[in-house]
Every structure is written in structure tokens, then in C-alpha cells.
CSV table of C-alpha atoms and ligand atoms in Angstrom, one decimal:
chain,number,residue,atom,x,y,z
A,1,MET,CA,-131.8,21.5,165.2
A,2,THR,CA,-131.0,23.7,162.3
A,3,ASN,CA,-133.1,24.4,159.2
A,4,CYS,CA,-131.4,23.3,155.9
A,5,LEU,CA,-132.2,24.1,152.3
A,6,CYS,CA,-132.0,21.1,150.0
A,7,TYR,CA,-133.0,19.7,146.7
A,8,GLY,CA,-135.1,16.6,146.8
A,9,ALA,CA,-137.9,14.4,145.2
A,10,HIS,CA,-141.3,14.3,146.8
A,11,GLU,CA,-142.4,11.3,144.7
A,12,ALA,CA,-141.0,8.8,142.2
A,13,ARG,CA,-140.2,10.2,138.8
A,14,ALA,CA,-141.0,13.8,139.9
A,15,ASP,CA,-138.5,16.5,139.4
A,16,LEU,CA,-136.2,17.4,142.3
A,17,THR,CA,-137.3,20.7,143.8
A,18,PRO,CA,-136.1,22.9,146.6
A,19,LEU,CA,-137.3,21.9,150.1
A,20,ARG,CA,-136.4,22.4,153.7
A,21,ILE,CA,-135.4,19.8,156.3
A,22,GLU,CA,-134.1,19.9,159.9
A,23,ARG,CA,-130.6,18.8,160.6
A,24,ARG,CA,-130.2,17.4,164.1
A,25,ALA,CA,-128.5,19.3,167.0
A,26,LEU,CA,-124.9,18.1,167.5
A,27,ARG,CA,-124.4,14.9,169.5
A,28,ASP,CA,-121.1,14.6,171.4
A,29,ASP,CA,-119.4,12.7,168.6
A,30,ASP,CA,-120.9,14.7,165.7
A,31,VAL,CA,-119.3,17.0,163.1
A,32,ALA,CA,-121.3,19.7,161.3
A,33,ILE,CA,-120.2,20.3,157.7
A,34,ASP,CA,-121.0,23.1,155.3
A,35,ILE,CA,-121.2,21.3,151.9
A,36,ALA,CA,-119.1,22.9,149.1
A,37,TYR,CA,-119.6,20.2,146.4
A,38,CYS,CA,-121.6,17.0,145.9
A,39,GLY,CA,-121.1,14.5,143.1
A,40,VAL,CA,-124.1,13.0,141.3
A,41,CYS,CA,-124.1,9.1,141.3
A,42,HIS,CA,-126.3,6.9,139.1
A,43,THR,CA,-127.6,5.5,142.5
A,44,ASP,CA,-129.1,9.0,143.2
A,45,VAL,CA,-131.2,8.6,140.0
A,46,HIS,CA,-132.2,5.0,141.0
A,47,PHE,CA,-133.4,6.3,144.5
A,48,ALA,CA,-135.1,9.4,143.2
A,49,HIS,CA,-137.1,7.3,140.7
A,50,ASN,CA,-137.7,4.5,143.4
A,51,ASP,CA,-136.2,2.0,141.0
A,52,TRP,CA,-135.5,-0.4,143.8
A,53,GLY,CA,-138.9,0.1,145.5
A,54,SER,CA,-137.4,1.2,148.9
A,55,THR,CA,-137.3,5.0,148.6
A,56,VAL,CA,-138.8,7.0,151.5
A,57,PHE,CA,-140.0,10.4,150.3
A,58,PRO,CA,-139.1,13.2,150.4
A,59,CYS,CA,-135.7,11.9,149.3
A,60,VAL,CA,-132.7,14.2,149.3
A,61,PRO,CA,-129.9,12.3,147.4
A,62,GLY,CA,-126.2,12.8,147.4
A,63,HIS,CA,-123.4,10.7,148.9
A,64,GLU,CA,-120.3,12.2,147.4
A,65,ILE,CA,-120.0,15.1,149.8
A,66,VAL,CA,-117.1,17.5,150.5
A,67,GLY,CA,-117.0,20.6,152.5
A,68,HIS,CA,-115.7,22.3,155.6
A,69,VAL,CA,-116.3,21.7,159.3
A,70,THR,CA,-118.4,24.4,161.0
A,71,ALA,CA,-118.8,22.9,164.5
A,72,VAL,CA,-117.9,19.8,166.4
A,73,GLY,CA,-119.4,17.9,169.4
A,74,ARG,CA,-117.7,17.8,172.8
A,75,ALA,CA,-116.2,14.4,172.3
A,76,VAL,CA,-114.8,15.0,168.8
A,77,SER,CA,-111.0,14.7,168.6
A,78,ARG,CA,-110.0,14.3,165.0
A,79,TYR,CA,-111.6,17.4,163.4
A,80,LYS,CA,-111.8,21.1,164.2
A,81,VAL,CA,-113.7,24.1,162.6
A,82,GLY,CA,-112.4,24.9,159.1
A,83,ASP,CA,-111.0,21.4,158.3
A,84,ARG,CA,-111.6,20.1,154.8
A,85,VAL,CA,-113.7,16.9,155.1
A,86,ALA,CA,-115.7,14.4,153.1
A,87,VAL,CA,-118.6,12.0,153.6
A,88,GLY,CA,-119.4,9.0,151.4
A,89,CYS,CA,-122.3,6.5,151.2
A,90,LEU,CA,-122.6,5.7,154.9
A,91,VAL,CA,-123.1,7.8,158.0
A,92,ASP,CA,-123.2,5.0,160.7
A,93,SER,CA,-122.9,1.3,161.5
A,94,CYS,CA,-123.0,-0.7,164.7
A,95,GLN,CA,-119.2,-0.4,165.2
A,96,GLN,CA,-119.2,-3.7,167.1
A,97,CYS,CA,-119.7,-6.6,164.8
A,98,ALA,CA,-116.9,-8.6,163.0
A,99,ALA,CA,-117.4,-6.6,159.8
A,100,CYS,CA,-117.1,-3.2,161.5
A,101,GLU,CA,-114.1,-4.4,163.5
A,102,ALA,CA,-112.5,-5.5,160.3
A,103,GLY,CA,-113.0,-2.1,158.7
A,104,GLU,CA,-115.7,-3.5,156.4
A,105,GLU,CA,-118.4,-1.1,157.5
A,106,PRO,CA,-120.6,-1.6,154.4
A,107,HIS,CA,-121.1,-5.1,155.5
A,108,CYS,CA,-122.1,-4.3,159.1
A,109,GLN,CA,-124.0,-7.4,160.4
A,110,HIS,CA,-126.6,-5.1,162.0
A,111,GLY,CA,-127.2,-3.0,158.9
A,112,THR,CA,-125.6,0.2,157.9
A,113,THR,CA,-127.1,3.7,158.0
A,114,PRO,CA,-126.8,5.0,154.4
A,115,THR,CA,-126.2,8.8,154.0
A,116,TYR,CA,-129.6,9.2,152.5
A,117,ASN,CA,-132.7,7.0,152.6
A,118,GLY,CA,-131.4,5.4,155.8
A,119,ARG,CA,-132.7,5.3,159.4
A,120,ASP,CA,-130.8,7.3,161.9
A,121,ARG,CA,-129.7,4.8,164.7
A,122,VAL,CA,-130.7,7.1,167.5
A,123,SER,CA,-133.8,9.0,166.4
A,124,GLY,CA,-135.1,6.6,163.7
A,125,ALA,CA,-135.5,9.6,161.3
A,126,ASN,CA,-135.0,9.2,157.5
A,127,THR,CA,-131.5,10.4,156.6
A,128,HIS,CA,-131.0,13.1,153.9
A,129,GLY,CA,-128.0,13.4,151.7
A,130,GLY,CA,-125.7,16.0,150.2
A,131,TYR,CA,-127.9,17.9,147.8
A,132,SER,CA,-128.1,20.4,150.7
A,133,GLN,CA,-126.4,23.3,152.4
A,134,HIS,CA,-125.0,21.3,155.4
A,135,ILE,CA,-125.0,18.0,157.1
A,136,VAL,CA,-124.3,16.5,160.6
A,137,VAL,CA,-122.4,13.3,160.6
A,138,ARG,CA,-120.8,11.0,163.3
A,139,GLU,CA,-117.1,11.7,163.5
A,140,LYS,CA,-116.1,8.1,162.7
A,141,PHE,CA,-117.8,8.4,159.3
A,142,VAL,CA,-116.1,11.7,158.3
A,143,LEU,CA,-113.0,11.5,156.2
A,144,ARG,CA,-110.1,13.9,155.9
A,145,VAL,CA,-109.4,15.6,152.5
A,146,PRO,CA,-105.6,15.7,152.1
A,147,GLN,CA,-104.0,19.0,151.5
A,148,HIS,CA,-103.2,18.5,147.9
A,149,LEU,CA,-106.6,17.2,146.8
A,150,ASP,CA,-108.7,19.8,145.0
A,151,LEU,CA,-112.1,19.9,146.7
A,152,ARG,CA,-113.9,20.3,143.4
A,153,PHE,CA,-112.7,16.9,142.3
A,154,THR,CA,-112.9,15.0,145.6
A,155,GLY,CA,-116.6,14.2,145.7
A,156,PRO,CA,-116.7,11.4,143.0
A,157,LEU,CA,-113.9,9.6,144.9
A,158,LEU,CA,-116.3,9.0,147.8
A,159,CYS,CA,-118.6,6.6,145.9
A,160,ALA,CA,-117.5,6.1,142.3
A,161,GLY,CA,-113.9,6.0,143.3
A,162,ILE,CA,-114.1,3.7,146.3
A,163,THR,CA,-116.5,1.3,144.6
A,164,VAL,CA,-113.9,0.4,142.1
A,165,TRP,CA,-110.8,0.9,144.3
A,166,SER,CA,-112.0,-1.7,146.7
A,167,PRO,CA,-112.1,-4.6,144.2
A,168,LEU,CA,-108.9,-3.3,142.5
A,169,ARG,CA,-107.1,-3.7,145.9
A,170,GLU,CA,-109.0,-6.9,146.9
A,171,HIS,CA,-107.7,-8.6,143.7
A,172,ASN,CA,-104.2,-7.1,143.9
A,173,VAL,CA,-104.4,-5.3,140.6
A,174,GLY,CA,-101.0,-4.0,139.5
A,175,GLU,CA,-98.3,-4.5,137.0
A,176,GLY,CA,-99.1,-7.6,134.8
A,177,THR,CA,-102.9,-7.6,135.5
A,178,ARG,CA,-105.0,-7.7,132.4
A,179,LEU,CA,-108.1,-5.7,133.5
A,180,ALA,CA,-111.2,-5.0,131.5
A,181,VAL,CA,-113.6,-2.2,132.7
A,182,VAL,CA,-117.1,-2.6,131.3
A,183,GLY,CA,-119.0,0.7,131.0
A,184,LEU,CA,-117.2,4.0,130.8
A,185,GLY,CA,-119.3,6.1,133.1
A,186,GLY,CA,-118.7,7.5,136.6
A,187,LEU,CA,-117.4,4.3,138.1
A,188,GLY,CA,-115.8,3.1,134.9
A,189,HIS,CA,-113.7,6.1,134.2
A,190,MET,CA,-112.4,6.1,137.8
A,191,ALA,CA,-111.5,2.4,137.5
A,192,VAL,CA,-109.5,3.1,134.4
A,193,LYS,CA,-107.5,6.0,136.0
A,194,LEU,CA,-106.9,4.1,139.2
A,195,ALA,CA,-105.9,0.8,137.5
A,196,VAL,CA,-103.6,2.6,135.2
A,197,ALA,CA,-102.0,4.4,138.2
A,198,LEU,CA,-101.5,0.9,139.8
A,199,GLY,CA,-99.7,-0.3,136.7
A,200,ALA,CA,-102.3,-2.6,135.1
A,201,GLU,CA,-102.9,-3.2,131.4
A,202,VAL,CA,-106.4,-1.7,131.0
A,203,THR,CA,-109.1,-2.3,128.3
A,204,VAL,CA,-112.3,-0.4,128.2
A,205,VAL,CA,-115.3,-2.5,127.0
A,206,THR,CA,-117.9,0.0,125.9
A,207,THR,CA,-121.2,0.2,124.0
A,208,SER,CA,-120.3,3.7,122.8
A,209,PRO,CA,-117.9,3.9,119.8
A,210,GLY,CA,-117.7,7.7,120.5
A,211,LYS,CA,-115.9,7.0,123.8
A,212,ALA,CA,-112.8,5.3,122.3
A,213,ASP,CA,-110.7,8.5,122.2
A,214,ASP,CA,-111.7,9.5,125.7
A,215,ALA,CA,-110.9,6.0,127.0
A,216,ARG,CA,-107.4,6.3,125.6
A,217,ALA,CA,-107.0,9.9,127.0
A,218,LEU,CA,-108.0,8.5,130.4
A,219,GLY,CA,-105.1,6.1,130.1
A,220,ALA,CA,-106.7,2.9,128.8
A,221,HIS,CA,-104.4,0.8,126.6
A,222,HIS,CA,-107.1,-0.8,124.5
A,223,VAL,CA,-110.8,-0.3,123.7
A,224,LEU,CA,-113.2,-3.1,122.9
A,225,LEU,CA,-116.6,-2.3,121.4
A,226,SER,CA,-119.1,-4.8,123.0
A,227,THR,CA,-121.5,-4.4,120.1
A,228,ASP,CA,-118.9,-5.7,117.6
A,229,PRO,CA,-119.2,-9.6,117.7
A,230,GLN,CA,-115.9,-10.0,115.8
A,231,ALA,CA,-114.0,-7.8,118.2
A,232,MET,CA,-115.6,-9.7,121.2
A,233,ALA,CA,-114.7,-13.1,119.7
A,234,GLY,CA,-111.1,-11.9,119.3
A,235,ALA,CA,-110.9,-11.1,123.0
A,236,VAL,CA,-112.0,-14.5,124.4
A,237,ASN,CA,-109.8,-15.5,127.4
A,238,ALA,CA,-108.0,-12.2,127.3
A,239,PHE,CA,-108.5,-10.9,130.9
A,240,ASP,CA,-107.6,-11.7,134.5
A,241,LEU,CA,-110.2,-9.5,136.0
A,242,ILE,CA,-113.3,-7.7,134.8
A,243,LEU,CA,-115.1,-4.8,136.6
A,244,ASP,CA,-118.7,-4.7,135.3
A,245,THR,CA,-120.3,-1.3,136.0
A,246,ILE,CA,-123.4,-1.6,133.8
A,247,PRO,CA,-126.2,0.1,135.8
A,248,ARG,CA,-129.1,-2.2,134.9
A,249,LYS,CA,-130.1,-5.8,134.3
A,250,HIS,CA,-128.0,-7.3,131.5
A,251,ASN,CA,-126.5,-10.4,130.0
A,252,VAL,CA,-123.1,-11.2,131.7
A,253,ASN,CA,-122.3,-14.2,129.5
A,254,PRO,CA,-120.6,-12.3,126.7
A,255,TYR,CA,-118.3,-10.7,129.3
A,256,LEU,CA,-117.6,-14.0,131.1
A,257,MET,CA,-116.2,-15.4,127.9
A,258,LEU,CA,-113.5,-12.8,128.0
A,259,LEU,CA,-112.0,-14.2,131.2
A,260,GLY,CA,-108.9,-16.4,131.1
A,261,ARG,CA,-107.9,-19.1,133.5
A,262,HIS,CA,-109.2,-18.4,137.1
A,263,GLY,CA,-110.4,-15.1,135.8
A,264,LYS,CA,-112.9,-13.1,137.9
A,265,LEU,CA,-115.8,-10.9,137.0
A,266,VAL,CA,-116.7,-8.4,139.7
A,267,LEU,CA,-120.2,-6.9,139.5
A,268,VAL,CA,-120.4,-3.4,140.9
A,269,GLY,CA,-123.1,-1.9,138.7
A,270,ALA,CA,-126.3,-3.9,138.5
A,271,LEU,CA,-127.6,-4.4,142.0
A,272,GLU,CA,-130.6,-6.3,140.7
A,273,PRO,CA,-131.5,-9.6,139.1
A,274,LEU,CA,-129.3,-10.5,136.0
A,275,GLU,CA,-130.2,-12.5,133.0
A,276,PRO,CA,-129.4,-16.2,133.5
A,277,ILE,CA,-125.7,-17.1,133.7
A,278,HIS,CA,-124.5,-20.1,131.7
A,279,GLY,CA,-122.8,-22.5,134.1
A,280,ALA,CA,-120.5,-23.9,131.4
A,281,LEU,CA,-119.0,-20.5,130.9
A,282,LEU,CA,-118.1,-20.4,134.6
A,283,ALA,CA,-116.7,-24.0,134.6
A,284,ARG,CA,-114.5,-23.3,131.7
A,285,ASN,CA,-111.3,-21.7,132.8
A,286,ASN,CA,-112.5,-22.0,136.5
A,287,ARG,CA,-114.0,-18.5,136.1
A,288,SER,CA,-115.9,-16.9,138.9
A,289,ILE,CA,-118.3,-14.0,139.5
A,290,SER,CA,-118.4,-11.9,142.7
A,291,GLY,CA,-119.8,-8.6,143.7
A,292,SER,CA,-118.5,-5.6,145.7
A,293,LEU,CA,-120.1,-2.9,147.7
A,294,ILE,CA,-118.4,0.5,148.1
A,295,GLY,CA,-115.6,0.1,150.6
A,296,GLY,CA,-114.7,0.6,154.3
A,297,LEU,CA,-113.7,3.9,155.9
A,298,ALA,CA,-110.0,3.1,156.2
A,299,GLN,CA,-109.9,2.0,152.6
A,300,THR,CA,-111.7,5.2,151.5
A,301,GLN,CA,-109.1,7.3,153.4
A,302,GLU,CA,-106.4,5.2,151.6
A,303,LEU,CA,-108.0,6.1,148.3
A,304,LEU,CA,-108.1,9.8,149.1
A,305,ASP,CA,-104.5,9.8,150.1
A,306,PHE,CA,-103.5,7.8,147.0
A,307,CYS,CA,-105.4,10.2,144.7
A,308,ALA,CA,-103.8,13.3,146.4
A,309,GLU,CA,-100.3,11.8,146.2
A,310,ARG,CA,-100.6,10.6,142.6
A,311,GLN,CA,-103.0,13.4,141.5
A,312,VAL,CA,-105.5,10.9,140.1
A,313,LEU,CA,-108.6,13.0,139.7
A,314,PRO,CA,-112.1,12.3,138.3
A,315,GLN,CA,-113.2,14.1,135.1
A,316,CYS,CA,-116.0,16.3,136.3
A,317,GLU,CA,-118.7,18.5,134.7
A,318,MET,CA,-119.6,21.1,137.2
A,319,ILE,CA,-123.3,22.0,137.4
A,320,ASP,CA,-125.6,24.3,139.5
A,321,ILE,CA,-128.2,22.5,141.6
A,322,GLN,CA,-130.8,24.1,139.4
A,323,ASP,CA,-129.6,21.8,136.6
A,324,ILE,CA,-130.0,18.6,138.5
A,325,ASN,CA,-133.1,17.3,136.7
A,326,THR,CA,-131.3,17.8,133.3
A,327,ALA,CA,-128.3,16.0,134.8
A,328,PHE,CA,-130.4,13.0,135.8
A,329,GLU,CA,-132.0,12.9,132.3
A,330,ARG,CA,-128.5,13.1,130.7
A,331,MET,CA,-127.2,10.3,132.9
A,332,GLU,CA,-130.1,8.1,131.8
A,333,ARG,CA,-129.3,8.9,128.2
A,334,ASN,CA,-125.6,7.9,128.9
A,335,ASP,CA,-124.5,11.5,128.3
A,336,VAL,CA,-122.1,12.4,131.0
A,337,LYS,CA,-118.3,12.8,130.9
A,338,TYR,CA,-117.8,11.4,133.4
A,339,ARG,CA,-119.3,12.7,136.6
A,340,PHE,CA,-121.5,15.6,137.4
A,341,VAL,CA,-120.5,17.6,140.4
A,342,ILE,CA,-122.9,20.1,142.0
A,343,ASP,CA,-121.4,23.4,143.1
A,344,MET,CA,-123.4,23.9,146.3
A,345,ALA,CA,-122.9,27.6,146.3
A,346,SER,CA,-125.6,27.6,143.7
A,347,LEU,CA,-128.1,26.4,146.3
A,348,ASN,CA,-128.0,29.8,148.0
A,349,GLY,CA,-129.7,31.3,145.0
A,350,ALA,CA,-132.5,28.6,144.9
B,1,NAP,P1,-123.1,5.9,134.8
B,1,NAP,O1,-122.2,7.1,135.0
B,1,NAP,O2,-124.4,6.1,134.2
B,1,NAP,O3,-122.2,4.8,133.9
B,1,NAP,C1,-122.7,3.6,133.5
B,1,NAP,C2,-122.1,3.2,132.2
B,1,NAP,O4,-122.5,1.9,131.8
B,1,NAP,C3,-122.5,4.1,131.0
B,1,NAP,O5,-121.6,5.2,130.9
B,1,NAP,C4,-122.4,3.1,129.8
B,1,NAP,O6,-121.0,3.0,129.4
B,1,NAP,C5,-122.7,1.7,130.4
B,1,NAP,N1,-124.1,1.4,130.1
B,1,NAP,C6,-125.2,2.1,130.5
B,1,NAP,N2,-126.3,1.4,130.1
B,1,NAP,C7,-125.9,0.2,129.6
B,1,NAP,C8,-126.5,-0.9,129.0
B,1,NAP,N3,-127.9,-1.0,129.0
B,1,NAP,N4,-125.8,-1.9,128.5
B,1,NAP,C9,-124.4,-1.9,128.6
B,1,NAP,N5,-123.7,-0.8,129.1
B,1,NAP,C10,-124.5,0.2,129.6
B,1,NAP,O7,-123.3,5.1,136.2
B,1,NAP,P2,-122.3,5.1,137.5
B,1,NAP,O8,-122.6,6.2,138.4
B,1,NAP,O9,-121.0,4.7,137.0
B,1,NAP,O10,-123.0,3.8,138.2
B,1,NAP,C11,-123.1,2.6,137.6
B,1,NAP,C12,-123.9,1.6,138.5
B,1,NAP,O11,-123.2,1.3,139.7
B,1,NAP,C13,-125.2,2.2,139.0
B,1,NAP,O12,-126.2,1.2,138.8
B,1,NAP,C14,-125.1,2.4,140.4
B,1,NAP,O13,-126.3,2.3,141.2
B,1,NAP,C15,-124.1,1.4,140.8
B,1,NAP,N6,-123.3,1.6,142.0
B,1,NAP,C16,-122.9,0.5,142.7
B,1,NAP,C17,-122.1,0.7,143.9
B,1,NAP,C18,-121.7,-0.4,144.7
B,1,NAP,O14,-121.3,-0.3,145.8
B,1,NAP,N7,-121.6,-1.6,144.1
B,1,NAP,C19,-121.7,2.0,144.2
B,1,NAP,C20,-122.0,3.1,143.4
B,1,NAP,C21,-122.8,2.9,142.3
B,1,NAP,P3,-120.6,2.8,127.8
B,1,NAP,O15,-121.2,4.0,127.2
B,1,NAP,O16,-119.1,2.8,127.9
B,1,NAP,O17,-121.1,1.5,127.4
B,2,ZN,ZN1,-123.0,6.3,144.5
């Protein structure tokens, strides 16, 4: 066991403060990682605040982890000390069910082990995330950071990036796809960049008039203000696919109306009850709604390789760990452009 300095929450809605945890001794198939950077996801805010009623305290968030390998277990074959690696939202799954065999680890039939607020499959201990000096992770769940991917910008790909990449690939987004991205935040801005790189015609649907220039700078072809009823009426039937990243309960009906024939709305943001959906809006145009949960390990590696090759990088605001509570407040006020990334070197001064 090694002692590890972290930042975490001791109770709901309390500030995150420095705390110490134990990281397990290396198992044969484990990799020890010194964390260089960790992205800040809106999910971290949800868990720290116990929004979903399932948080085990103390809670050390963080599932957009990048760093260097410092040690490997005896059976590890893919990594060696010094390698640049990354860890996303999951650190284990059964590895035997149909979902795991299909590379869809987030849908493991026996339940996944999330990077934080999960139960370790061997010891039963609560898992702790990347707002920390180091972490120990099963080799299978460690990803390789390609040579030409800047570590500072890699973290947000592990959750924000893969969560939108997965439905973009699932629905074959490419040239000719008319895609709308609802919500220009961490997930949304990655969706814009990735979909543009895939050749789609991309519209940002936003509640923030002030984000229009940014949206275009990120590569979006059009911007639609969702608070402008006339503009929304003008966009009825205009899209093949909508990625909805709104982080809380909302009314999907105004967005459903924007889908053309056989159009699909994929929910990735609000993992909670929605306002009632009007059946007639689904029937018209044979529209459908589906959801999507992060992505499998192979697909995450595919995303890292794609981003390295095409130099598709998130837009990050670097912060010190000491600024994490302000960062959470700013995310709740919708004031982040477009992903906070913690420079973990700052933790040494905590
Ligand atoms: P974020 O950076 O805070 O961005 C969310 C964006 O949604 C905001 O920038 C804002 O964009 C828009 N928005 C916020 N409140 C809204 C409201 N009340 N009505 C309409 N639009 C609103 O959050 P994020 O990190 O991208 O995460 C988004 C959600 O995805 C979170 O709930 C998170 O838990 C969830 N998530 C899901 C998965 C998954 O596997 N499905 C993975 C990661 C995260 P505009 O200013 O442009 O309107
Ligand atoms: Zn996340």
C-alpha cells in the first residue's frame, strides 16, 4: 500500500479539501501511474454534491486521468516504466460477459467498476479518482497516449471526448450528416470538433448568445439560439442526428422537432428523469430517442489515435488543484471554456 495525497469531498455540498488515502499494493496485472493532469467533468460536480444519491464519502473525483507509468505488476506486458498512459471512467469490469467480449465494457452485465465511487472487485473498497498524486489500475483499463498527443490536452478525451465519439461512430457521422450539438460545454465542444473532423455539417444549439463566435471558431457551420422561438421554428426537420449534452432535467420536445425523417436524438447529458416526451413528435418523421454511455476501451484508444493523427484537441483552461471549488462553481454557472484541466503538479504544494 502507498499513501496518496488527494483532493476530495467529505460530505455533500462541502468544499473539496486535501485528504490522504491508501493506494493498493500492485497486483500482478496492475499498473501504477503518477498523475500529471486530470480533466474536470460535470459528473465530478454531480458526485461531489451527491446529486444522484449514490455518493460514498469521502469522494475523490476525477476520471480524465493522464500521466506516466511508475511501476508494473509481474504479469503486465503492454506497459513499462515511463510510458505515457491514460485512464478514463472505468477501472474494471467482469471481462467475461457478452458486452465485455464485444468491447462494450461500460455495459458489462455484471456491473462496471467506475474509476471513483465504485467498488473494487477484489477488496470491495471504494474507488478513488484522479484528483490525486497517483493511481493503481488494472492493465486492461489503461490506455496508451500516442506520441503526438500533448498530455496537457489528453485528459478531456477520456470522458468528454469518448462520450460523444461513441455515438458519432455508432451513427456513422461523416460527410453529408446534418448534426446538431445541444449545449456547448465540455462534451459539446468536443462533439463539434470531432464531427467537423469527420466531415459533418455541424450546428451548435445553445442557450448562450455569447458562445456563437466560439462555436464558429471551433468549426461549427451554424449556430441556433434555443431561446429564440423564431430561429427554432425555422430549423424544424433540419437534422439527421442530435447530440443532447444538457446536464440536467429538461424538455426534449423542442429539440425533437428539429429532427428530419428517421432522425435520432441521442441523450448523453441528463442521466435522470426528463420532462414528458410527446409521442406525436416521435411518430412524426419516425423519430427516435436513444442514450449513450461513454465508450469501450478499444473505441477510446481509437479516439486517442484519431485525435493525435488529426490534432483534434480540447480547449482547456488549466487550473491548480487549489482552484477546484471555484471551478465547480463556475461549471454550475455555465462559465467554462470548455474544459478545466488540473495540473497535478500543484498538488505537491497542497
Ligand atoms: P458542461 O461543461 O457543464 O456543459 C453543459 C452545457 O449544457 C453547458 O455549457 C450549456 O451549454 C448547456 N446547459 C447547461 N444547463 C442548461 C440548461 N438548464 N438548459 C439548457 N442547456 C443547458 O457539462 P459536461 O461536462 O459537458 O457534461 C454534460 C453532462 O453530461 C453532465 O450531466 C454529465 O454528468 C454528463 N455526462 C454523461 C456521460 C455519459 O456517458 N453519457 C459522460 C460524461 C458526462 P450552452 O451554454 O451552450 O447552452
Ligand atoms: Zn466525465
